[in-house]
Short mmCIF file of C-alpha atoms in Angstrom, two decimals:
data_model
loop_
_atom_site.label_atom_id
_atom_site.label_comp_id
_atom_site.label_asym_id
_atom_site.label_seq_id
_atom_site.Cartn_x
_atom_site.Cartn_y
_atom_site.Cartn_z
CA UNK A 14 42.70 -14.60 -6.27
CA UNK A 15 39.25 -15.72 -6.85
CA UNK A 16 36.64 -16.08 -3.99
CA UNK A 17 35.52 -19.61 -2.68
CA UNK A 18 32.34 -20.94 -3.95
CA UNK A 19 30.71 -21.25 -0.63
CA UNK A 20 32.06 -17.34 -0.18
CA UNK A 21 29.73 -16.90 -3.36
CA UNK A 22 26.75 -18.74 -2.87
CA UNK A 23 26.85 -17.22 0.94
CA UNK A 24 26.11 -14.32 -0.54
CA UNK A 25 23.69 -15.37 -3.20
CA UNK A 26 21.71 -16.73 -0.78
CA UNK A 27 22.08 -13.88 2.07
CA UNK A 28 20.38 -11.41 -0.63
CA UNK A 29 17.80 -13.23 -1.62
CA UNK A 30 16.50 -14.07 2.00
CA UNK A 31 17.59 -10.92 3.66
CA UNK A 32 14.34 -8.99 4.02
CA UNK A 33 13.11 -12.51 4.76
CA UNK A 34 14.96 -13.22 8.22
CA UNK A 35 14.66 -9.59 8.99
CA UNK A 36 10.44 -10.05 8.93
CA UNK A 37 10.90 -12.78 10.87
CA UNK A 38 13.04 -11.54 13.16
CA UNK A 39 10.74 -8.38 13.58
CA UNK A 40 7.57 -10.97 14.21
CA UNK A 41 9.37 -12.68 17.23
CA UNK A 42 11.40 -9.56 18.55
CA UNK A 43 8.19 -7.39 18.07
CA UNK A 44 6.59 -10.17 20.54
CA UNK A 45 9.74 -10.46 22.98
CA UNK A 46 9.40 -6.35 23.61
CA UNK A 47 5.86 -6.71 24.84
CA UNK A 48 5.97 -9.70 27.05
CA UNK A 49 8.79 -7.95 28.34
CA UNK A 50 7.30 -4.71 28.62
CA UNK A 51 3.40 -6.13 29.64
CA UNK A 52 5.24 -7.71 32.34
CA UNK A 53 7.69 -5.42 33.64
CA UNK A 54 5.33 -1.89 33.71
CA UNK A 55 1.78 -1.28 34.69
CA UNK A 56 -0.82 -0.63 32.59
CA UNK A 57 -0.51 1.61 29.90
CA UNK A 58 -2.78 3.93 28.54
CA UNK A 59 -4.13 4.07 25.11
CA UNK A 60 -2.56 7.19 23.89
CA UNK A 61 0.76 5.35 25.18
CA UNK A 62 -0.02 2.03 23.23
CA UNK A 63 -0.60 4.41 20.33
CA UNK A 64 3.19 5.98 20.28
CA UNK A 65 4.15 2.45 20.26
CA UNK A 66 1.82 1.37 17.09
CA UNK A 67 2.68 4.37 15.27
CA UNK A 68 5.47 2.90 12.90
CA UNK A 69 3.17 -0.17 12.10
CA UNK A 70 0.27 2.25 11.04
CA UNK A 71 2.45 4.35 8.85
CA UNK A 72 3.44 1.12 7.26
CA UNK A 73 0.26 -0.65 7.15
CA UNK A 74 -1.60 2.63 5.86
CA UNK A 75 1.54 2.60 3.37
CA UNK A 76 0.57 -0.65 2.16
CA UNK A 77 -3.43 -0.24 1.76
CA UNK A 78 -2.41 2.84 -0.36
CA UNK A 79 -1.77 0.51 -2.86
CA UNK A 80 -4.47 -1.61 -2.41
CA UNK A 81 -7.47 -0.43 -4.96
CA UNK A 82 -4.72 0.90 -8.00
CA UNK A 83 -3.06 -2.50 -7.72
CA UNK A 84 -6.27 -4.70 -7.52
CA UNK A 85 -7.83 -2.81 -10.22
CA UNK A 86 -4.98 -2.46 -12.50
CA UNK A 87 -4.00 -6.23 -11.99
CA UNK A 88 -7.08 -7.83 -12.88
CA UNK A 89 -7.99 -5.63 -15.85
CA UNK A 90 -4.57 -6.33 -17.10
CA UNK A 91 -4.19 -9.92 -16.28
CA UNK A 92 -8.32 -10.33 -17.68
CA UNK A 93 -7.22 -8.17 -20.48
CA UNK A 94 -4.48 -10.29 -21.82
CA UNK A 95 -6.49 -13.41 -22.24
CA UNK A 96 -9.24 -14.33 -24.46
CA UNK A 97 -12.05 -14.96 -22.90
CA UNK A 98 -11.91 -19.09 -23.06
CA UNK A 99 -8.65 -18.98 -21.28
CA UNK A 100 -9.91 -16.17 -18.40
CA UNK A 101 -12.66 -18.25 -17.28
CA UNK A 102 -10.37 -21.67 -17.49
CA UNK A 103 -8.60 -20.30 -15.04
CA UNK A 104 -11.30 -18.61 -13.04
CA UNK A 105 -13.18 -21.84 -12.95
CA UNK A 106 -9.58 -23.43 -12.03
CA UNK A 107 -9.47 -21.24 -9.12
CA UNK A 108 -12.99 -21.05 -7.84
CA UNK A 109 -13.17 -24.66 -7.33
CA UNK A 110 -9.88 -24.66 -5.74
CA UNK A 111 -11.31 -21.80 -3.52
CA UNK A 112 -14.46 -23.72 -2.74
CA UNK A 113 -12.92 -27.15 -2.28
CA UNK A 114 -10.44 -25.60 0.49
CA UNK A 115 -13.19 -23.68 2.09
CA UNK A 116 -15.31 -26.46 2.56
CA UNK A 117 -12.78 -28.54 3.77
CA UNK A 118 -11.64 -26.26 6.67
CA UNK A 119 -15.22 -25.61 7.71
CA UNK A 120 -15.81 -29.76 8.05
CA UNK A 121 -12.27 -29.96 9.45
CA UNK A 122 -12.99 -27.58 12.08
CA UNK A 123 -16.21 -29.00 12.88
CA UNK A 124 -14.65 -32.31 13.62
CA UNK A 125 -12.17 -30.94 15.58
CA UNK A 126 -15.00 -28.94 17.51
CA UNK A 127 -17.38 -32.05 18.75
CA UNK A 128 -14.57 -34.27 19.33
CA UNK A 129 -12.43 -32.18 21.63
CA UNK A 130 -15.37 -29.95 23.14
CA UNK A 131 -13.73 -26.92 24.42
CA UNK A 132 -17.08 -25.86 25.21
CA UNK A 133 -17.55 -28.03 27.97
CA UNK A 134 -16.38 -26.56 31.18
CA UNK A 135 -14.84 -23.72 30.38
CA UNK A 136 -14.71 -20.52 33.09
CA UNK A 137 -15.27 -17.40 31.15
CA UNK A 138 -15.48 -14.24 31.82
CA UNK A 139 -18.15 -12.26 30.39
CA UNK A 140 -18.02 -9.21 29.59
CA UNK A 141 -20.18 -6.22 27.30
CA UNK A 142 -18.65 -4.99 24.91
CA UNK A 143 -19.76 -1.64 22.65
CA UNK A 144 -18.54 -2.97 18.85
CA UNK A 145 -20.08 -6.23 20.16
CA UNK A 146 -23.75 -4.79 20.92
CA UNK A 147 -23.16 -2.35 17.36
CA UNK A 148 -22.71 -5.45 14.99
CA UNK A 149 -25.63 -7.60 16.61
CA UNK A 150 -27.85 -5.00 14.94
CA UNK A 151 -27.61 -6.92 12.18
CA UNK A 152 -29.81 -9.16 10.73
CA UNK A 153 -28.24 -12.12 8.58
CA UNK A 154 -30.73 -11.61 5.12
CA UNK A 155 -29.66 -7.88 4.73
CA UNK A 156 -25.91 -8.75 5.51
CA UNK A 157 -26.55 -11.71 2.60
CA UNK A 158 -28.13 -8.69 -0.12
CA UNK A 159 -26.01 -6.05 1.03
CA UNK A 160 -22.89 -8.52 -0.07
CA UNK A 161 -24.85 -8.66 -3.64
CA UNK A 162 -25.14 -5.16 -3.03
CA UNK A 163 -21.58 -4.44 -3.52
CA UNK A 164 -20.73 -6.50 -5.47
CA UNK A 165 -22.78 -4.78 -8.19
CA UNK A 166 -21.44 -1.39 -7.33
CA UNK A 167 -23.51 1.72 -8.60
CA UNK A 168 -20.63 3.86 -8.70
CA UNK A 169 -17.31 2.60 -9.21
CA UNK A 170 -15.21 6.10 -7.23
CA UNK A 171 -17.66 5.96 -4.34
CA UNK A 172 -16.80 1.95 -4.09
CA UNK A 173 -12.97 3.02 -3.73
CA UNK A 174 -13.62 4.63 -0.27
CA UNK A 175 -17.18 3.13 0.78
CA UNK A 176 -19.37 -0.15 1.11
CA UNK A 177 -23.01 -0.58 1.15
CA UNK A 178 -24.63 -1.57 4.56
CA UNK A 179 -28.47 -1.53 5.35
CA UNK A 180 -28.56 -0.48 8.83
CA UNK A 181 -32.13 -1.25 10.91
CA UNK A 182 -33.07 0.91 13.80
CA UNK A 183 -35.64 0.67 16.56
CA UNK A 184 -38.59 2.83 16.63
CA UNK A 185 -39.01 3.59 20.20
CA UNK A 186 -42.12 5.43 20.23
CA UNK A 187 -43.70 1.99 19.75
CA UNK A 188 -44.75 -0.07 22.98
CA UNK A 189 -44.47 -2.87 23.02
CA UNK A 190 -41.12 -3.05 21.79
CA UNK A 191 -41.10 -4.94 18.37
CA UNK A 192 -38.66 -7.98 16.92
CA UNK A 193 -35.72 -7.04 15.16
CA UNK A 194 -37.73 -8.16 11.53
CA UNK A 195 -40.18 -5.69 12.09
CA UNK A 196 -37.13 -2.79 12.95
CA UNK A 197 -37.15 0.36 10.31
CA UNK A 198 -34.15 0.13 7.75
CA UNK A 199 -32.50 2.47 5.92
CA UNK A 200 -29.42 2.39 3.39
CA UNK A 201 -25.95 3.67 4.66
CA UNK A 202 -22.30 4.05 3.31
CA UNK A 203 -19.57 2.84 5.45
CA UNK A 204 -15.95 3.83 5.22
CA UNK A 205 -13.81 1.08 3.36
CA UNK A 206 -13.10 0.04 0.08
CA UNK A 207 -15.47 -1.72 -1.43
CA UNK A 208 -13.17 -4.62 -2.86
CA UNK A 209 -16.04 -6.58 -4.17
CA UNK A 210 -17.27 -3.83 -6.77
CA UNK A 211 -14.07 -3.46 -7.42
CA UNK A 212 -13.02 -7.15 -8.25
CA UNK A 213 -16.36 -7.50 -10.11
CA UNK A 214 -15.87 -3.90 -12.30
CA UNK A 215 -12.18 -5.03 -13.11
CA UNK A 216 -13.06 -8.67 -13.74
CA UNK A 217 -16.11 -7.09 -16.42
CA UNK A 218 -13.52 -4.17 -17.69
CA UNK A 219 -10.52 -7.10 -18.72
CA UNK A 220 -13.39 -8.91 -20.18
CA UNK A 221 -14.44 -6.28 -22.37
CA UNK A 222 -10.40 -5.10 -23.47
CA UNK A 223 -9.98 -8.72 -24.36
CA UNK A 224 -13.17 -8.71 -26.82
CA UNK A 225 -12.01 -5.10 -28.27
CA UNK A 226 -8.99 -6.79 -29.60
CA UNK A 227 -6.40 -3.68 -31.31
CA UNK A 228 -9.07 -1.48 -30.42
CA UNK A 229 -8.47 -1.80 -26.68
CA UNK A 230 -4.83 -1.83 -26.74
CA UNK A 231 -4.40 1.35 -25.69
CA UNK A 232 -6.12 0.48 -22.33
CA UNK A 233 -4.48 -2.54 -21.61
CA UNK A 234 -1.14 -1.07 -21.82
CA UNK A 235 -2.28 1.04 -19.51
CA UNK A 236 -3.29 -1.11 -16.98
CA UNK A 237 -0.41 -3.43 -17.38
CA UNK A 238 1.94 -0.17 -16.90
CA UNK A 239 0.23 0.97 -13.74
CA UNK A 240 0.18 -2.64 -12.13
CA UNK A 241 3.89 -2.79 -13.07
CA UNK A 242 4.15 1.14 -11.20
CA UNK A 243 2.90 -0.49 -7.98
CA UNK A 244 4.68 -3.71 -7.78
CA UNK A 245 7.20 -1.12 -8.00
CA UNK A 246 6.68 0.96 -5.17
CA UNK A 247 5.69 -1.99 -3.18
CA UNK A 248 9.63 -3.59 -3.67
CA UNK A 249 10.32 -0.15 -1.74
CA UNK A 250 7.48 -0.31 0.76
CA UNK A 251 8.50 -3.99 1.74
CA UNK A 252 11.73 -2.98 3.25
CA UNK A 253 9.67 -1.20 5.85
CA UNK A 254 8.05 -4.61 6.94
CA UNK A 255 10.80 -5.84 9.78
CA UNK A 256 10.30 -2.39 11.68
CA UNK A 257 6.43 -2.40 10.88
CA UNK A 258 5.33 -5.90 11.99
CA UNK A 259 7.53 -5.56 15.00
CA UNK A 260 5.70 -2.45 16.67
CA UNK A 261 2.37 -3.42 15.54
CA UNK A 262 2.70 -7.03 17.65
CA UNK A 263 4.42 -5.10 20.50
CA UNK A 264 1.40 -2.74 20.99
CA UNK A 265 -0.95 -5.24 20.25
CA UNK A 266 0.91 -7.45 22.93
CA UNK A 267 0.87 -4.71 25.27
CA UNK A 268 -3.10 -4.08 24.40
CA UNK A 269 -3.89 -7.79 26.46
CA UNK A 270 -6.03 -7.57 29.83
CA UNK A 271 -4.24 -10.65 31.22
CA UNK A 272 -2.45 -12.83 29.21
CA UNK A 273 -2.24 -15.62 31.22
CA UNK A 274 -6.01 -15.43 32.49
CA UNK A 275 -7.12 -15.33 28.98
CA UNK A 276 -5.29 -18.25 27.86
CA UNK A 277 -6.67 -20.04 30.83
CA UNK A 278 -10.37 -19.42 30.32
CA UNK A 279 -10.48 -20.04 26.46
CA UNK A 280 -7.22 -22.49 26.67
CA UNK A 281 -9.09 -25.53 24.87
CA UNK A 282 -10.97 -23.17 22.34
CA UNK A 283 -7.63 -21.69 21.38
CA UNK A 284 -5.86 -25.37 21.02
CA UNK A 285 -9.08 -26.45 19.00
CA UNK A 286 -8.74 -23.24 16.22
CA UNK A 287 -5.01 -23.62 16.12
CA UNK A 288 -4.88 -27.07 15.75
CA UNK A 289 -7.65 -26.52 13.08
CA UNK A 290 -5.82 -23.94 11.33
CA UNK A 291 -2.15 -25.84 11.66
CA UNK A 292 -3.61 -29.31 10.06
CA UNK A 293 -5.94 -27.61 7.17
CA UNK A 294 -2.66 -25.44 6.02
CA UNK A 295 0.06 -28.39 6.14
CA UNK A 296 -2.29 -30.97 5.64
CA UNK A 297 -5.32 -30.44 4.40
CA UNK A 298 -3.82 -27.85 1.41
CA UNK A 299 -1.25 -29.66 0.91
CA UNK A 300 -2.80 -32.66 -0.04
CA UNK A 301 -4.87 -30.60 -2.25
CA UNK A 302 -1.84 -29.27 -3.45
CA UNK A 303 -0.32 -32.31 -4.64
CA UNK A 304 -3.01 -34.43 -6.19
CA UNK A 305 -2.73 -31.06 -8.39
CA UNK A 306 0.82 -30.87 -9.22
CA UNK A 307 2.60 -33.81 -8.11
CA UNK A 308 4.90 -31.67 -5.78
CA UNK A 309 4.62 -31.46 -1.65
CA UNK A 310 4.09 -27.27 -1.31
CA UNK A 311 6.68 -26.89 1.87
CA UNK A 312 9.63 -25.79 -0.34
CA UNK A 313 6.91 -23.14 -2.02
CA UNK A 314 5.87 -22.17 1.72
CA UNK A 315 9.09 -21.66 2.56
CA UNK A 316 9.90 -19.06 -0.09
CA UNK A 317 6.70 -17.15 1.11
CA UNK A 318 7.85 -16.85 4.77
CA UNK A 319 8.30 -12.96 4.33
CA UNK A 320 4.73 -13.14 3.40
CA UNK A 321 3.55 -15.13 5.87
CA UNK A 322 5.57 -13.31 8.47
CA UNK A 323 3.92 -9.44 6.77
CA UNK A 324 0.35 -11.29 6.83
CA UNK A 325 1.03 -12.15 10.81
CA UNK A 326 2.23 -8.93 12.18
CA UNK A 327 -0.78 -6.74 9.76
CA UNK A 328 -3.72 -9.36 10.10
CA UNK A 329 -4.85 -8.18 6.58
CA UNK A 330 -5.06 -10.84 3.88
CA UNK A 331 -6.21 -7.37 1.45
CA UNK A 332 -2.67 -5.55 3.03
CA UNK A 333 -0.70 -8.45 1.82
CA UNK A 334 -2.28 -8.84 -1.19
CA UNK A 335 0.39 -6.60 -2.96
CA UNK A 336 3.78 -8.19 -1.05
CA UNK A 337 2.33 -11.73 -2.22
CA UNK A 338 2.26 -10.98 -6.26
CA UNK A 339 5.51 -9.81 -6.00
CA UNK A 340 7.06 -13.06 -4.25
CA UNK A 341 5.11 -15.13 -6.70
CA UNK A 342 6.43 -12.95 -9.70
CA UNK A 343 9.84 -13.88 -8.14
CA UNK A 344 9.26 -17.96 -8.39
CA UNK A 345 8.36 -17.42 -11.93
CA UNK A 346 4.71 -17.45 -12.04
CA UNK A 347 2.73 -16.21 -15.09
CA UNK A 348 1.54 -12.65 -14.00
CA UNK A 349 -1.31 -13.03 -15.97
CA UNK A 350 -2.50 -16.33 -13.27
CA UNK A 351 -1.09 -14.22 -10.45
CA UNK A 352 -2.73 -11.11 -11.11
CA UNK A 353 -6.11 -12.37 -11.78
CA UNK A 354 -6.39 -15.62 -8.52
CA UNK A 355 -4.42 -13.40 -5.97
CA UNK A 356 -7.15 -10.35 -5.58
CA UNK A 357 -10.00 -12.85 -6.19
CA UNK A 358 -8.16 -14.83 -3.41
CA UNK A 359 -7.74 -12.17 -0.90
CA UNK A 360 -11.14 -11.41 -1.87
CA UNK A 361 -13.49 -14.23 -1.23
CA UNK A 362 -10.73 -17.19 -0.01
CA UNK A 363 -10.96 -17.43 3.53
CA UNK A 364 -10.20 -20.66 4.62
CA UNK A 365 -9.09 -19.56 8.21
CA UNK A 366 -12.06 -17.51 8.67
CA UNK A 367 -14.25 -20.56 7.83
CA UNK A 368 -12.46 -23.19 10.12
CA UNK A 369 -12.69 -20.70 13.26
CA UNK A 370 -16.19 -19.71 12.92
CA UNK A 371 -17.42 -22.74 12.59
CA UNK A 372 -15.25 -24.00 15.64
CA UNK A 373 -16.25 -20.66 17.67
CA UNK A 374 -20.34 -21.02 17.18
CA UNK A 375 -20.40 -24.86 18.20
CA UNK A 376 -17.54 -23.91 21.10
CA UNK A 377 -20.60 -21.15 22.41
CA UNK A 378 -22.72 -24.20 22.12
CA UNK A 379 -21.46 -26.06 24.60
CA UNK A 380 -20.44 -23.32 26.57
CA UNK A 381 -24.10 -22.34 26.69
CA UNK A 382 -24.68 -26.53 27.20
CA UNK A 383 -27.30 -26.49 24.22
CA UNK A 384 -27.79 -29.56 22.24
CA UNK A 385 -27.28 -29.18 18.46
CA UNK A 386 -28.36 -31.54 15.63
CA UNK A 387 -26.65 -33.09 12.61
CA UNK A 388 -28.72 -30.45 10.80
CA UNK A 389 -27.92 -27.72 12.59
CA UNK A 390 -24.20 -28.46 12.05
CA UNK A 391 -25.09 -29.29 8.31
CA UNK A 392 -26.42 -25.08 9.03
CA UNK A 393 -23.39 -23.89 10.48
CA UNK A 394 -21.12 -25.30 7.49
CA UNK A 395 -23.43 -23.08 4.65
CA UNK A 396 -23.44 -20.34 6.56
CA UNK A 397 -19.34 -20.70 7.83
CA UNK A 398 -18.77 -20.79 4.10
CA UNK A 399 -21.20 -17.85 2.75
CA UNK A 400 -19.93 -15.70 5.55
CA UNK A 401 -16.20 -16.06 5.13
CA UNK A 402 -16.48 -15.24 1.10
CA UNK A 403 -18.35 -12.41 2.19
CA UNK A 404 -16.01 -11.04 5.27
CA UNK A 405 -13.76 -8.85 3.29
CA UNK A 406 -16.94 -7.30 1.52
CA UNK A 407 -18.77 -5.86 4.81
CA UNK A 408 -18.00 -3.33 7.90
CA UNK A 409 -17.03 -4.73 10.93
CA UNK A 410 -16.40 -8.36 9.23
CA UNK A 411 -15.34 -10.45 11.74
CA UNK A 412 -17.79 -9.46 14.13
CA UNK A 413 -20.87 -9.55 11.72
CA UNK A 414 -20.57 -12.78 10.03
CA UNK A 415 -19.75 -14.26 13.30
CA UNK A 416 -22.97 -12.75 14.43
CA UNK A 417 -24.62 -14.40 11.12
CA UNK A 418 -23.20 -17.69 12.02
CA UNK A 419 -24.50 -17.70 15.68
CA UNK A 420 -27.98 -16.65 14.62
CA UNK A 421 -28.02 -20.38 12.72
CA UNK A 422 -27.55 -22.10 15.97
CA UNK A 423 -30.08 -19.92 17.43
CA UNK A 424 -27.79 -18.12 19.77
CA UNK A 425 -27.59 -14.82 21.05
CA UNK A 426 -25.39 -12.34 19.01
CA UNK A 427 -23.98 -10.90 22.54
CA UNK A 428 -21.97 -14.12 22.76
CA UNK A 429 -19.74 -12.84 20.30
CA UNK A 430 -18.07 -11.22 23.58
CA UNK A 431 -16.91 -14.91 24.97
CA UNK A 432 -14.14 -15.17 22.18
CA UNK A 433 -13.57 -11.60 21.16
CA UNK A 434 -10.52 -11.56 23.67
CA UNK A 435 -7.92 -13.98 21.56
CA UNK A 436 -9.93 -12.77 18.44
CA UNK A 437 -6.88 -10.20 17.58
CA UNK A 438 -4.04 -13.14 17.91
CA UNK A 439 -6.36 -15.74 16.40
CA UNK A 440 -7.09 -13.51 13.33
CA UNK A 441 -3.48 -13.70 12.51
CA UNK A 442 -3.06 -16.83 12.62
CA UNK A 443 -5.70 -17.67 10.06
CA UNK A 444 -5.18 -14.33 8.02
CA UNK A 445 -1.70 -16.14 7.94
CA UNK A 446 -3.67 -19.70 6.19
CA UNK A 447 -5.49 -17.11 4.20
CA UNK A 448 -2.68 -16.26 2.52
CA UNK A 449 -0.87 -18.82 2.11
CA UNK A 450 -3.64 -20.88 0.89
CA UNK A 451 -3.94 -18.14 -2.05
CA UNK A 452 -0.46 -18.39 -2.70
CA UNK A 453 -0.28 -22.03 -3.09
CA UNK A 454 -3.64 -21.86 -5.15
CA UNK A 455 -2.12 -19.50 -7.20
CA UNK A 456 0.74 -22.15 -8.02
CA UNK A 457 -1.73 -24.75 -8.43
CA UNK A 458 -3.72 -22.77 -11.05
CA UNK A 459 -0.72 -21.94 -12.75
CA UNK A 460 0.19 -25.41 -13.09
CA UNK A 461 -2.97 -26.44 -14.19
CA UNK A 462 -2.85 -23.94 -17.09
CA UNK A 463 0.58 -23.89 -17.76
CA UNK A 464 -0.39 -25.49 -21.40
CA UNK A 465 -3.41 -23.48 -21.94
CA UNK A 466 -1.19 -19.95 -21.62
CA UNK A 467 1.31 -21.45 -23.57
CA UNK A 468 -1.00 -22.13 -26.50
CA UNK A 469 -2.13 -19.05 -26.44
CA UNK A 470 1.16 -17.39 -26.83
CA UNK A 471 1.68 -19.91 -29.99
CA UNK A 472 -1.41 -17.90 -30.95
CA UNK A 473 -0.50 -14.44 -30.64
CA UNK A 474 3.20 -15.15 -31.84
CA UNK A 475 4.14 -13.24 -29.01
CA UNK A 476 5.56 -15.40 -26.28
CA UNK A 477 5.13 -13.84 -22.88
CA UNK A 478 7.71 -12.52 -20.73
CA UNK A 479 7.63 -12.86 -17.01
CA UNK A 480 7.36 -9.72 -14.65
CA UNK A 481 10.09 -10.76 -12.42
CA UNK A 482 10.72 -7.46 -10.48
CA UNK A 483 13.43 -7.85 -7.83
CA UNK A 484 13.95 -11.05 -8.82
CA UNK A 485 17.22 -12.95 -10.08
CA UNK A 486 15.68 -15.82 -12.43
CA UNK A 487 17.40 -18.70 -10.21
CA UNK A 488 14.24 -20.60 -9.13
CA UNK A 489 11.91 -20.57 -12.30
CA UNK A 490 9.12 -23.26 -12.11
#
């Protein structure tokens, strides 16, 4: 007797969104455990709150394994497979997409900022914090050269586990003390991947394969191989996601002072970024979206909800970077679009960042009741924007730029401390935009050069197949 069709497409639909709910259901039970806990126990200690995070490390370490093969391997590939006309088509395609969405959030969030004022009044408690004093020793030209810096990498291994940083110290032996500009400086390495250098040697390394035609065949079949090899691992490491996210917003949960007294003292601040971040992602983007294609993005967002939920519970657009290709590979995009505008995405496209430190240096503005100009705000948009393509490139990157961005207003880089305590839930939520915003840019572009690819297929007479892996070829575009 032959099963119902509703039996059937039950089904269809329960494996194709399984790991989906599951995510989601680890993001809101990983949050359930530690109100309940927070509120239930004392305090816990940080070796405790460590046995808690443990699973979410081993899967977000798990994940930034694959990080530098994948980024590397995709773009050389995707780069490699193109002529040159066609890569910078769509590399032009998706900078200005990039730059059109950052700008955007940064004015958005401005607007938001001097109309609501969440400056104005608020009770805060201020405290000093340690990282907070460490990344005020910073001064905002050698944070602007030391992202040229890496981007123009002089040695490609070292940029797989380092970045450049020019780090100034005081000479104390001098009385009277002297200004920061006149500090000694001296260059540094500082753990993390360099993902700058590594974008720019990949984008310059596809380039050059392309141009060597037969010659550089060899190569590119090598690259496309190994990016297939980690979308491959990373169907397997995705499974891990429901149990990862879940601890990893527990602990952090569990991590808050008070979070009621928190919410209280930066209450309007917090309405103000989310807000910001809620209207530039369903508004804002997808406006964008479909003066571009003709098509509202909501059914596209929906499909990326496992990504959105794995962007949430890590806080790393870089982390998700490898979970996003596949989901796109699974809606049919050309790998070639979504291996080249994803990394450059998680790269230098950070909308959220943008919006929220704009919002966060005007919201210290009015805390600290000083009056700021139309060119002073005209200040804080550049440097919102030149600081948020540049926070995945430098150590300690929310906390720097944000110092950059307050030393255009002329404040003190301590005031950093007056937000840092909803930083780590804030930095979700626009890690979250982040994402998504690559995602749907990633669409976009593909859109846009849906003819172009095709004509160079005609070209080749060699039409391309699509890297669907886990996917069932239901929902092609």
């Amino acid at each position: 007797m032959p099963r119902p069709k509703s039996d059937s497409k039950f089904r269809v639909f329960m494996q194709e969104n399984l790991l989906t709910m599951l995510t989601v259901i680890g993001v809101f039970a990983g949050g359930l455990v530690g109100f309940i806990i927070k509120n239930s126990t004392g305090d816990w200690t940080k070796r405790e709150i460590m046995y808690i995070s443990f699973p979410g490390e081993i899967f977000l370490r798990m994940l930034k394994c694959l990080i530098v093969p994948l980024l590397v391997s995709s773009i050389t590939s995707a780069i490699g497979g193109l002529d040159l006309s066609m890569s910078s088509k769509i590399a032009t395609r998706a900078i200005a997409y990039y730059f059109i969405t950052t700008i955007s959030a940064v004015v958005l969030g401005i607007c938001l900022v001097t109309s609501i004022r969440p400056g104005q009044g608020a009770k805060i408690v201020e405290k000093r914090m340690e990282s907070v004093d460490k990344a005020s020793k910073v001064l905002t030209p050698d944070t602007l050269m030391d992202l040229i810096r890496n981007m123009f990498t002089d040695n490609i291994i070292q940029s797989t586990m380092f970045q450049y940083r020019t780090e100034i110290y005081e000479n104390t032996s001098i009385s009277p003390p002297l200004p920061m500009e006149e500090w000694d400086f001296k260059p540094a390495q500082r753990e993390g991947s360099n993902v700058l250098g590594l974008v720019m040697f990949s984008v310059i390394l596809g380039t050059t394969i392309g141009r060597m035609r037969e010659k550089g065949q060899l190569l590119q079949d090598f690259f496309t191989t190994l990016s297939e090899a980690m979308m491959t691992i990373t169907s397997w490491v995705i499974w891990i996601s429901p149990l990862g996210v879940g601890f990893l917003i527990a602990a952090k949960i569990i991590e808050m002072d008070s979070i009621a007294a928190t919410i209280q003292s930066l209450g309007w601040y917090f309405i103000t970024v989310m807000l910001g971040l809620f209207l530039h992602g369903f508004g804002t983007i997808a406006v964008i979206f479909f003066l571009g294609t003709r098509r509202l993005p909501y059914r596209f967002i929906a499909k990326l909800s496992q990504v959105l939920a794995t962007a949430f519970g890590t806080g790393s657009s870089s982390a998700t970077m490898p979970l996003t290709i596949k989901c796109l590979d699974g809606m049919g995009i050309d790998p070639r679009v979504t291996r080249f505008v994803i990394p450059v995405g998680a790269t230098i496209n950070m909308d959220g960042t943008a919006l929220y430190e704009a919002v966060a240096a005007l919201f210290i503005a009015q805390y600290r009741e000083m009056s700021y100009s139309f060119g002073t705000i005209v200040a804080v948009s550049i440097t919102a924007t030149a600081a948020s393509i540049g926070a995945a490139g430098i150590p300690q990157a929310g906390l720097v730029t944000m110092v950059m961005v307050l030393d255009t207003v002329g404040l003190e880089p301590k005031d950093v401390s007056l937000i840092i305590a909803v930083d780590w839930l804030l930095d979700r939520f626009r890690t979250t935009i982040n994402v998504m915003c690559d995602a749907l840019g990633t669409i976009l572009v593909n859109h846009l050069s849906k003819k172009d690819l095709q004509k160079v297929d005609r070209l080749n007479d060699e039409p391309h197949e699509l890297m669907e892996l886990g996917a069932n070829g239901h929902d092609k575009e």
